[in-house]
mmCIF file of C-alpha atoms and ligand atoms in Angstrom:
data_model
loop_
_atom_site.group_PDB
_atom_site.id
_atom_site.type_symbol
_atom_site.label_atom_id
_atom_site.label_comp_id
_atom_site.label_asym_id
_atom_site.label_seq_id
_atom_site.Cartn_x
_atom_site.Cartn_y
_atom_site.Cartn_z
ATOM 1 C CA MET A 1 65.423 153.093 105.326
ATOM 2 C CA GLU A 2 67.894 153.437 102.472
ATOM 3 C CA GLN A 3 69.806 155.871 104.617
ATOM 4 C CA GLU A 4 69.843 153.368 107.466
ATOM 5 C CA ILE A 5 71.166 150.639 105.193
ATOM 6 C CA ALA A 6 73.909 152.881 103.865
ATOM 7 C CA CYS A 7 75.021 153.705 107.434
ATOM 8 C CA LEU A 8 75.008 150.043 108.360
ATOM 9 C CA ARG A 9 77.113 149.163 105.333
ATOM 10 C CA ALA A 10 79.695 151.803 106.243
ATOM 11 C CA ARG A 11 79.807 150.746 109.885
ATOM 12 C CA PHE A 12 80.171 147.092 108.971
ATOM 13 C CA ALA A 13 82.981 147.835 106.545
ATOM 14 C CA GLU A 14 84.875 149.671 109.244
ATOM 15 C CA GLU A 15 84.295 147.034 111.900
ATOM 16 C CA ILE A 16 85.297 144.090 109.765
ATOM 17 C CA GLY A 17 88.455 145.957 108.844
ATOM 18 C CA ASN A 18 89.429 145.937 112.521
ATOM 19 C CA VAL A 19 88.832 142.232 113.045
ATOM 20 C CA SER A 20 92.054 140.289 113.564
ATOM 21 C CA ASP A 21 91.018 136.967 115.023
ATOM 22 C CA ALA A 22 88.355 134.302 114.729
ATOM 23 C CA GLU A 23 86.682 135.198 117.995
ATOM 24 C CA ALA A 24 86.194 138.853 117.016
ATOM 25 C CA LEU A 25 84.872 137.729 113.666
ATOM 26 C CA GLU A 26 82.305 135.477 115.320
ATOM 27 C CA ASN A 27 81.193 138.342 117.580
ATOM 28 C CA LEU A 28 80.778 140.530 114.512
ATOM 29 C CA ARG A 29 78.739 137.852 112.766
ATOM 30 C CA VAL A 30 76.403 137.593 115.749
ATOM 31 C CA ALA A 31 76.124 141.379 115.940
ATOM 32 C CA TYR A 32 74.927 141.605 112.334
ATOM 33 C CA LEU A 33 73.413 138.262 111.412
ATOM 34 C CA GLY A 34 72.473 136.761 114.786
ATOM 35 C CA LYS A 35 68.889 136.570 116.033
ATOM 36 C CA LYS A 36 69.071 140.055 117.450
ATOM 37 C CA GLY A 37 71.614 141.262 114.921
ATOM 38 C CA GLU A 38 71.398 144.470 112.930
ATOM 39 C CA VAL A 39 70.576 142.917 109.572
ATOM 40 C CA THR A 40 68.047 140.606 111.162
ATOM 41 C CA SER A 41 66.222 143.485 112.791
ATOM 42 C CA LEU A 42 66.115 145.354 109.474
ATOM 43 C CA LEU A 43 64.290 142.342 108.047
ATOM 44 C CA LYS A 44 61.941 142.330 111.021
ATOM 45 C CA ASN A 45 61.177 146.038 110.489
ATOM 46 C CA LEU A 46 60.138 145.317 106.940
ATOM 47 C CA ARG A 47 56.602 144.656 108.131
ATOM 48 C CA ASP A 48 56.240 148.363 109.050
ATOM 49 C CA ILE A 49 57.169 149.512 105.549
ATOM 50 C CA PRO A 50 54.291 150.563 103.304
ATOM 51 C CA ASN A 51 53.304 147.827 100.872
ATOM 52 C CA GLU A 52 54.303 149.643 97.707
ATOM 53 C CA GLN A 53 57.904 150.064 98.959
ATOM 54 C CA LYS A 54 58.245 146.565 100.475
ATOM 55 C CA LYS A 55 59.645 144.895 97.380
ATOM 56 C CA GLU A 56 62.330 147.493 96.767
ATOM 57 C CA VAL A 57 63.401 147.784 100.418
ATOM 58 C CA GLY A 58 63.280 144.005 100.824
ATOM 59 C CA GLN A 59 65.714 143.650 97.945
ATOM 60 C CA LEU A 60 68.046 146.220 99.493
ATOM 61 C CA ILE A 61 68.023 144.415 102.831
ATOM 62 C CA ASN A 62 68.675 141.055 101.172
ATOM 63 C CA ALA A 63 71.525 142.571 99.233
ATOM 64 C CA ILE A 64 73.212 143.907 102.386
ATOM 65 C CA LYS A 65 72.631 140.542 104.085
ATOM 66 C CA THR A 66 74.436 138.731 101.277
ATOM 67 C CA GLU A 67 77.201 141.331 101.331
ATOM 68 C CA VAL A 68 77.751 140.849 105.062
ATOM 69 C CA GLU A 69 77.693 137.055 104.768
ATOM 70 C CA THR A 70 80.181 137.065 101.895
ATOM 71 C CA ALA A 71 82.513 139.492 103.642
ATOM 72 C CA ILE A 72 82.507 137.365 106.806
ATOM 73 C CA ALA A 73 83.218 134.155 104.892
ATOM 74 C CA LYS A 74 86.046 135.866 103.030
ATOM 75 C CA LYS A 75 87.544 137.215 106.234
ATOM 76 C CA MET A 76 87.312 133.743 107.791
ATOM 77 C CA ASP A 77 89.375 132.325 104.892
ATOM 78 C CA GLU A 78 91.929 135.091 105.236
ATOM 79 C CA LEU A 79 92.330 134.463 108.958
ATOM 80 C CA ARG A 80 92.761 130.709 108.365
ATOM 81 C CA GLU A 81 95.387 131.278 105.734
ATOM 82 C CA ALA A 82 97.238 133.751 107.913
ATOM 83 C CA ALA A 83 97.259 131.261 110.805
ATOM 84 C CA LEU A 84 98.602 128.542 108.537
ATOM 85 C CA ALA A 85 101.286 130.803 107.089
ATOM 86 C CA ALA A 86 102.347 131.812 110.612
ATOM 87 C CA ALA A 87 102.594 128.157 111.688
ATOM 88 C CA VAL A 88 104.622 127.221 108.610
ATOM 89 C CA SER A 89 106.933 130.197 108.782
ATOM 90 C CA GLY A 90 107.885 129.159 112.272
ATOM 91 C CA ALA A 91 106.018 131.497 114.575
ATOM 92 C CA LYS A 92 105.752 128.396 116.767
ATOM 93 C CA ARG A 93 108.555 126.205 115.521
ATOM 94 C CA TYR A 94 109.203 122.673 116.774
ATOM 95 C CA ASN A 95 112.635 122.448 118.322
ATOM 96 C CA PRO A 96 113.787 118.823 118.515
ATOM 97 C CA THR A 97 116.734 119.665 120.770
ATOM 98 C CA LEU A 98 114.594 120.853 123.672
ATOM 99 C CA PRO A 99 113.738 118.335 126.391
ATOM 100 C CA SER A 100 110.223 116.973 126.070
ATOM 101 C CA THR A 101 107.544 118.298 128.342
ATOM 102 C CA GLU A 102 105.302 115.408 127.307
ATOM 103 C CA GLU A 103 105.476 111.896 128.702
ATOM 104 C CA LEU A 104 108.330 110.053 127.000
ATOM 105 C CA GLY A 105 107.662 107.052 124.775
ATOM 106 C CA SER A 106 109.303 103.683 125.262
ATOM 107 C CA TYR A 107 110.968 101.084 123.077
ATOM 108 C CA HIS A 108 109.292 97.860 122.109
ATOM 109 C CA PRO A 109 110.778 94.914 124.071
ATOM 110 C CA ILE A 110 111.874 93.251 120.820
ATOM 111 C CA THR A 111 113.751 96.416 119.826
ATOM 112 C CA LEU A 112 115.458 96.392 123.220
ATOM 113 C CA VAL A 113 116.604 92.788 122.891
ATOM 114 C CA GLN A 114 117.611 93.349 119.270
ATOM 115 C CA ARG A 115 119.784 96.326 120.165
ATOM 116 C CA GLU A 116 121.412 94.444 122.994
ATOM 117 C CA LEU A 117 122.331 91.607 120.631
ATOM 118 C CA GLU A 118 123.529 94.054 117.990
ATOM 119 C CA ASP A 119 125.928 95.602 120.508
ATOM 120 C CA ILE A 120 127.262 92.199 121.513
ATOM 121 C CA PHE A 121 127.814 91.069 117.923
ATOM 122 C CA ALA A 122 129.217 94.414 116.806
ATOM 123 C CA ALA A 123 131.798 94.070 119.574
ATOM 124 C CA MET A 124 132.770 90.699 118.051
ATOM 125 C CA GLY A 125 133.291 92.254 114.619
ATOM 126 C CA PHE A 126 129.939 91.478 112.976
ATOM 127 C CA THR A 127 128.231 93.980 110.670
ATOM 128 C CA ILE A 128 124.512 94.550 111.093
ATOM 129 C CA GLU A 129 122.443 94.171 107.951
ATOM 130 C CA ASP A 130 118.909 95.146 107.064
ATOM 131 C CA TYR A 131 116.842 93.269 104.507
ATOM 132 C CA ALA A 132 113.465 93.380 102.784
ATOM 133 C CA GLU A 133 110.334 91.807 104.228
ATOM 134 C CA VAL A 134 108.790 91.198 100.828
ATOM 135 C CA VAL A 135 111.055 88.820 98.913
ATOM 136 C CA ASN A 136 110.831 86.297 96.109
ATOM 137 C CA ASP A 137 110.856 82.521 96.047
ATOM 138 C CA TYR A 138 114.525 82.388 95.085
ATOM 139 C CA GLN A 139 115.636 84.538 98.020
ATOM 140 C CA CYS A 140 113.485 82.830 100.630
ATOM 141 C CA PHE A 141 113.866 79.238 99.493
ATOM 142 C CA GLU A 142 115.815 78.299 96.399
ATOM 143 C CA SER A 143 118.987 80.246 97.212
ATOM 144 C CA VAL A 144 119.152 78.455 100.555
ATOM 145 C CA ASN A 145 118.912 74.999 99.062
ATOM 146 C CA ILE A 146 115.133 74.522 99.357
ATOM 147 C CA PRO A 147 114.045 73.729 95.804
ATOM 148 C CA LYS A 148 110.418 73.878 94.678
ATOM 149 C CA HIS A 149 108.337 70.985 96.046
ATOM 150 C CA HIS A 150 110.868 70.304 98.819
ATOM 151 C CA PRO A 151 109.003 69.025 101.910
ATOM 152 C CA ALA A 152 110.852 71.552 104.126
ATOM 153 C CA ARG A 153 108.597 74.206 102.580
ATOM 154 C CA ASP A 154 105.606 72.698 104.359
ATOM 155 C CA MET A 155 106.829 74.055 107.692
ATOM 156 C CA GLN A 156 107.034 77.571 106.287
ATOM 157 C CA ASP A 157 103.722 78.322 104.643
ATOM 158 C CA THR A 158 103.456 82.053 104.167
ATOM 159 C CA PHE A 159 101.534 84.884 102.539
ATOM 160 C CA TYR A 160 101.936 85.232 98.783
ATOM 161 C CA LEU A 161 101.312 88.415 96.848
ATOM 162 C CA GLU A 162 99.562 88.444 93.511
ATOM 163 C CA ASN A 163 102.813 89.314 91.747
ATOM 164 C CA GLY A 164 104.425 86.087 93.007
ATOM 165 C CA GLN A 165 106.427 87.703 95.797
ATOM 166 C CA LEU A 166 105.979 86.564 99.375
ATOM 167 C CA LEU A 167 106.455 87.718 102.946
ATOM 168 C CA LYS A 168 109.733 86.209 104.107
ATOM 169 C CA THR A 169 109.372 83.226 106.409
ATOM 170 C CA GLN A 170 112.924 83.294 107.707
ATOM 171 C CA THR A 171 115.818 85.716 107.944
ATOM 172 C CA SER A 172 117.818 83.067 106.047
ATOM 173 C CA ALA A 173 116.226 84.735 103.008
ATOM 174 C CA ALA A 174 118.994 87.349 103.236
ATOM 175 C CA GLN A 175 121.913 84.873 103.311
ATOM 176 C CA ASN A 176 122.435 84.844 99.562
ATOM 177 C CA HIS A 177 122.235 88.623 99.223
ATOM 178 C CA ILE A 178 124.755 89.203 102.002
ATOM 179 C CA MET A 179 127.208 86.621 100.656
ATOM 180 C CA ARG A 180 127.019 88.271 97.258
ATOM 181 C CA LYS A 181 127.362 91.740 98.770
ATOM 182 C CA TYR A 182 130.515 91.060 100.810
ATOM 183 C CA GLY A 183 132.008 87.798 99.590
ATOM 184 C CA ALA A 184 134.250 85.880 101.985
ATOM 185 C CA PRO A 185 135.435 86.350 104.661
ATOM 186 C CA LEU A 186 132.389 87.850 106.331
ATOM 187 C CA ARG A 187 130.710 88.223 109.701
ATOM 188 C CA ALA A 188 127.181 89.570 109.673
ATOM 189 C CA ILE A 189 123.982 89.514 111.654
ATOM 190 C CA PHE A 190 120.657 90.383 110.122
ATOM 191 C CA PRO A 191 117.636 90.814 112.353
ATOM 192 C CA GLY A 192 114.242 90.930 110.672
ATOM 193 C CA ARG A 193 110.518 90.452 110.799
ATOM 194 C CA CYS A 194 109.280 87.117 109.483
ATOM 195 C CA PHE A 195 105.833 85.850 108.599
ATOM 196 C CA ARG A 196 104.172 82.458 108.531
ATOM 197 C CA ASN A 197 100.647 81.349 107.911
ATOM 198 C CA GLU A 198 100.111 80.078 111.459
ATOM 199 C CA ALA A 199 97.122 79.685 113.719
ATOM 200 C CA THR A 200 97.995 81.968 116.625
ATOM 201 C CA ASP A 201 98.063 81.026 120.288
ATOM 202 C CA ALA A 202 100.207 81.990 123.297
ATOM 203 C CA CYS A 203 103.297 80.482 121.636
ATOM 204 C CA HIS A 204 102.625 81.001 117.915
ATOM 205 C CA GLU A 205 102.323 84.170 115.883
ATOM 206 C CA ASN A 206 102.016 84.837 112.172
ATOM 207 C CA THR A 207 104.472 87.740 112.570
ATOM 208 C CA PHE A 208 107.652 87.372 114.598
ATOM 209 C CA PHE A 209 111.305 88.393 114.643
ATOM 210 C CA GLN A 210 114.454 86.408 114.092
ATOM 211 C CA MET A 211 118.109 87.349 114.254
ATOM 212 C CA GLU A 212 120.206 85.477 111.739
ATOM 213 C CA GLY A 213 123.966 85.416 111.810
ATOM 214 C CA MET A 214 126.723 84.107 109.548
ATOM 215 C CA MET A 215 130.443 83.819 109.883
ATOM 216 C CA ILE A 216 132.393 82.686 106.845
ATOM 217 C CA ASP A 217 136.151 82.385 106.631
ATOM 218 C CA ARG A 218 138.916 79.853 106.065
ATOM 219 C CA ASP A 219 138.850 76.956 108.556
ATOM 220 C CA ILE A 220 135.644 77.896 110.354
ATOM 221 C CA SER A 221 134.437 74.863 112.290
ATOM 222 C CA ILE A 222 131.756 73.795 114.732
ATOM 223 C CA SER A 223 134.087 74.888 117.564
ATOM 224 C CA ASN A 224 133.801 78.477 116.317
ATOM 225 C CA LEU A 225 130.034 78.141 116.256
ATOM 226 C CA ILE A 226 129.947 76.889 119.839
ATOM 227 C CA TYR A 227 132.345 79.580 121.035
ATOM 228 C CA PHE A 228 130.391 82.470 119.482
ATOM 229 C CA MET A 229 127.017 81.183 120.651
ATOM 230 C CA LYS A 230 128.257 80.581 124.202
ATOM 231 C CA THR A 231 129.857 84.026 124.418
ATOM 232 C CA MET A 232 126.817 85.768 123.006
ATOM 233 C CA LEU A 233 124.326 83.930 125.230
ATOM 234 C CA SER A 234 126.405 84.429 128.377
ATOM 235 C CA GLU A 235 126.356 88.169 127.621
ATOM 236 C CA VAL A 236 122.597 88.198 127.005
ATOM 237 C CA PHE A 237 121.731 86.239 130.115
ATOM 238 C CA ARG A 238 124.526 87.801 132.182
ATOM 239 C CA ARG A 239 125.790 84.504 133.533
ATOM 240 C CA PRO A 240 127.913 81.657 132.179
ATOM 241 C CA ILE A 241 125.746 79.618 129.842
ATOM 242 C CA ASN A 242 126.318 75.985 128.937
ATOM 243 C CA VAL A 243 125.220 74.872 125.504
ATOM 244 C CA ARG A 244 124.740 71.534 123.850
ATOM 245 C CA LEU A 245 124.150 70.665 120.225
ATOM 246 C CA ARG A 246 121.637 68.096 119.046
ATOM 247 C CA PRO A 247 121.325 67.092 115.410
ATOM 248 C CA GLY A 248 118.732 69.158 113.556
ATOM 249 C CA TYR A 249 117.718 69.214 109.927
ATOM 250 C CA PHE A 250 117.777 72.351 107.804
ATOM 251 C CA PRO A 251 118.339 72.140 104.061
ATOM 252 C CA PHE A 252 120.802 75.044 104.222
ATOM 253 C CA THR A 253 123.110 73.469 106.810
ATOM 254 C CA GLU A 254 125.385 70.451 106.794
ATOM 255 C CA PRO A 255 125.525 69.414 109.556
ATOM 256 C CA GLY A 256 122.581 71.206 111.211
ATOM 257 C CA PHE A 257 121.923 71.502 114.939
ATOM 258 C CA GLU A 258 119.448 72.511 117.560
ATOM 259 C CA LEU A 259 121.351 74.445 120.179
ATOM 260 C CA ASP A 260 120.076 74.064 123.742
ATOM 261 C CA ILE A 261 121.118 76.045 126.806
ATOM 262 C CA ASN A 262 121.050 74.877 130.381
ATOM 263 C CA CYS A 263 117.694 75.763 131.940
ATOM 264 C CA LEU A 264 117.758 79.306 133.331
ATOM 265 C CA ILE A 265 115.330 78.447 136.086
ATOM 266 C CA CYS A 266 116.800 75.292 137.620
ATOM 267 C CA GLY A 267 120.344 75.697 136.269
ATOM 268 C CA GLY A 268 120.243 72.235 134.729
ATOM 269 C CA LYS A 269 118.895 70.127 137.590
ATOM 270 C CA GLY A 270 115.491 69.658 135.983
ATOM 271 C CA CYS A 271 112.233 71.534 136.661
ATOM 272 C CA PRO A 272 108.756 71.913 135.121
ATOM 273 C CA SER A 273 109.996 74.756 132.825
ATOM 274 C CA CYS A 274 112.468 72.477 131.093
ATOM 275 C CA LYS A 275 110.257 69.413 131.375
ATOM 276 C CA ASN A 276 112.816 68.001 133.810
ATOM 277 C CA SER A 277 115.464 67.750 131.130
ATOM 278 C CA GLY A 278 117.660 70.562 132.451
ATOM 279 C CA TRP A 279 117.869 72.036 128.903
ATOM 280 C CA LEU A 280 115.959 74.647 126.899
ATOM 281 C CA GLU A 281 115.866 74.600 123.113
ATOM 282 C CA LEU A 282 117.041 77.997 121.944
ATOM 283 C CA CYS A 283 118.667 78.360 118.577
ATOM 284 C CA PRO A 284 118.777 76.373 115.349
ATOM 285 C CA CYS A 285 122.164 76.589 113.678
ATOM 286 C CA GLY A 286 124.693 74.701 111.638
ATOM 287 C CA MET A 287 127.560 74.729 109.204
ATOM 288 C CA ILE A 288 126.500 76.449 105.992
ATOM 289 C CA HIS A 289 125.728 73.915 103.260
ATOM 290 C CA PRO A 290 128.258 73.972 100.382
ATOM 291 C CA ASN A 291 125.395 74.494 97.908
ATOM 292 C CA VAL A 292 124.389 77.679 99.736
ATOM 293 C CA LEU A 293 127.946 79.031 99.740
ATOM 294 C CA ARG A 294 128.322 78.231 96.039
ATOM 295 C CA GLU A 295 124.998 79.902 95.218
ATOM 296 C CA GLY A 296 126.253 82.961 97.120
ATOM 297 C CA GLY A 297 129.383 83.089 94.949
ATOM 298 C CA ILE A 298 131.714 81.671 97.617
ATOM 299 C CA ASP A 299 133.939 78.685 96.921
ATOM 300 C CA PRO A 300 133.082 75.955 99.462
ATOM 301 C CA GLU A 301 136.462 74.294 98.838
ATOM 302 C CA GLU A 302 138.182 77.375 100.172
ATOM 303 C CA TYR A 303 135.753 78.719 102.766
ATOM 304 C CA THR A 304 133.454 77.279 105.402
ATOM 305 C CA GLY A 305 131.064 79.031 107.743
ATOM 306 C CA PHE A 306 128.438 78.696 110.392
ATOM 307 C CA ALA A 307 124.986 80.261 110.535
ATOM 308 C CA PHE A 308 122.276 80.506 113.122
ATOM 309 C CA GLY A 309 118.681 81.679 113.244
ATOM 310 C CA LEU A 310 117.919 82.955 116.729
ATOM 311 C CA GLY A 311 114.260 83.488 117.568
ATOM 312 C CA LEU A 312 114.354 87.123 118.669
ATOM 313 C CA THR A 313 110.731 87.122 119.736
ATOM 314 C CA ARG A 314 111.277 83.993 121.804
ATOM 315 C CA LEU A 315 114.396 85.491 123.371
ATOM 316 C CA ALA A 316 112.433 88.635 124.277
ATOM 317 C CA MET A 317 109.815 86.418 125.938
ATOM 318 C CA MET A 318 112.528 84.689 127.952
ATOM 319 C CA THR A 319 114.441 87.807 128.970
ATOM 320 C CA TYR A 320 111.360 89.802 129.960
ATOM 321 C CA GLY A 321 109.193 86.935 131.203
ATOM 322 C CA VAL A 322 106.417 87.547 128.644
ATOM 323 C CA LYS A 323 104.042 84.583 128.716
ATOM 324 C CA ASP A 324 101.916 85.301 125.647
ATOM 325 C CA ILE A 325 103.614 85.994 122.310
ATOM 326 C CA ARG A 326 100.534 87.879 121.093
ATOM 327 C CA ASP A 327 101.236 90.690 123.563
ATOM 328 C CA PHE A 328 104.080 91.850 121.293
ATOM 329 C CA ASN A 329 101.838 92.683 118.353
ATOM 330 C CA ALA A 330 98.622 93.642 120.123
ATOM 331 C CA GLY A 331 99.617 97.311 120.308
ATOM 332 C CA ASN A 332 98.504 97.631 123.919
ATOM 333 C CA LEU A 333 100.584 100.499 125.296
ATOM 334 C CA LYS A 334 99.818 99.546 128.878
ATOM 335 C CA VAL A 335 101.711 96.317 128.265
ATOM 336 C CA LEU A 336 104.409 97.566 125.920
ATOM 337 C CA SER A 337 105.432 100.674 127.852
ATOM 338 C CA GLN A 338 106.536 98.603 130.866
ATOM 339 C CA PHE A 339 109.843 97.542 129.343
ATOM 340 C CA GLU A 340 113.169 99.289 129.730
ATOM 341 C CA SER A 341 116.613 98.439 128.519
ATOM 342 C CA ARG A 342 118.203 96.344 131.203
HETATM 343 N N1 LIG B 1 115.759 79.633 109.059
HETATM 344 C C1 LIG B 1 115.499 78.613 110.052
HETATM 345 C C2 LIG B 1 114.052 78.705 110.486
HETATM 346 O O1 LIG B 1 113.481 79.750 110.461
HETATM 347 C C3 LIG B 1 116.396 78.783 111.233
HETATM 348 C C4 LIG B 1 117.837 78.477 110.947
HETATM 349 C C5 LIG B 1 118.347 77.232 111.153
HETATM 350 C C6 LIG B 1 118.689 79.458 110.479
HETATM 351 C C7 LIG B 1 119.663 76.914 110.916
HETATM 352 C C8 LIG B 1 120.030 79.178 110.230
HETATM 353 C C9 LIG B 1 120.490 77.898 110.462
HETATM 354 O O2 LIG B 1 120.888 80.086 109.777
HETATM 355 O O3 LIG B 1 121.805 77.627 110.231
HETATM 356 O O4 LIG B 1 113.500 77.708 110.881
#
């Protein structure tokens, strides 16, 4: 028996030395430790051993069993490490310049509309700015002329963090930063995600996108505002767009407006989509309030400017005919992968 065990040990050592992959290792394990494996049958044969030798032989068999088990586990680790090292060292390296063989992804419809607007504004000399989503009270409200306890805050309830910061309710939160960054004159747009504590339905979301814009220079007037909005919207909708301004109240504008466009469906004649008015409300805007310019370090005696806060999510709904705003955030790829840049 001892002889047999010694042979088995030698054979096993040789065989495991030849193993170079996980499959071969598993076969070896079965051959030695499986139900009909070599070590297992040694244990079975133990019953034929005379009683006085059983203890000693039993110990020998158990020892070889442990040896085989340990060697297999060690080999398994070695193989895993080798596979990892090969992957890292680039045996199968990812080459980002090769065309994909997988199905291609698609852009989110809001990204598509955002990029289209960015191109239009960039062509008119505007820079494109990025800004934080987590801001403080000063950035979101006070710097844009909404002091604490101002009733205008009621319309923009949001999510507050324990450290006093909040999720920005409007892209106007970046106005002050951008004025301070560039000074006057400036032309900038700043798209961004905004948050409000809203009950959601087909038209309301707690998370949505706006695209804010500002133009500040000497002698900027409402005519400039109308011209830029008309040009931009005619580009977006690919047809001449008529606009009208109605008075609107925003603490950071003086005067402030609601900008309407002629209804895209009936062209202005009146239809159910525009509630027979011929107009669709599209974009709040106005001349930047002197307090806001001053807070941004710009002298309102020398410079004036206009600003607007376009609802990017709403524009995406209009351009792509999306009826339910919640589709944008639901993460349903069947819905979201249908959109292409136009
Ligand atoms: N921040 C406003 C809102 O979210 C929208 C707005 C109105 C932005 C007028 C402007 C503006 O820049 O001039 O309701």
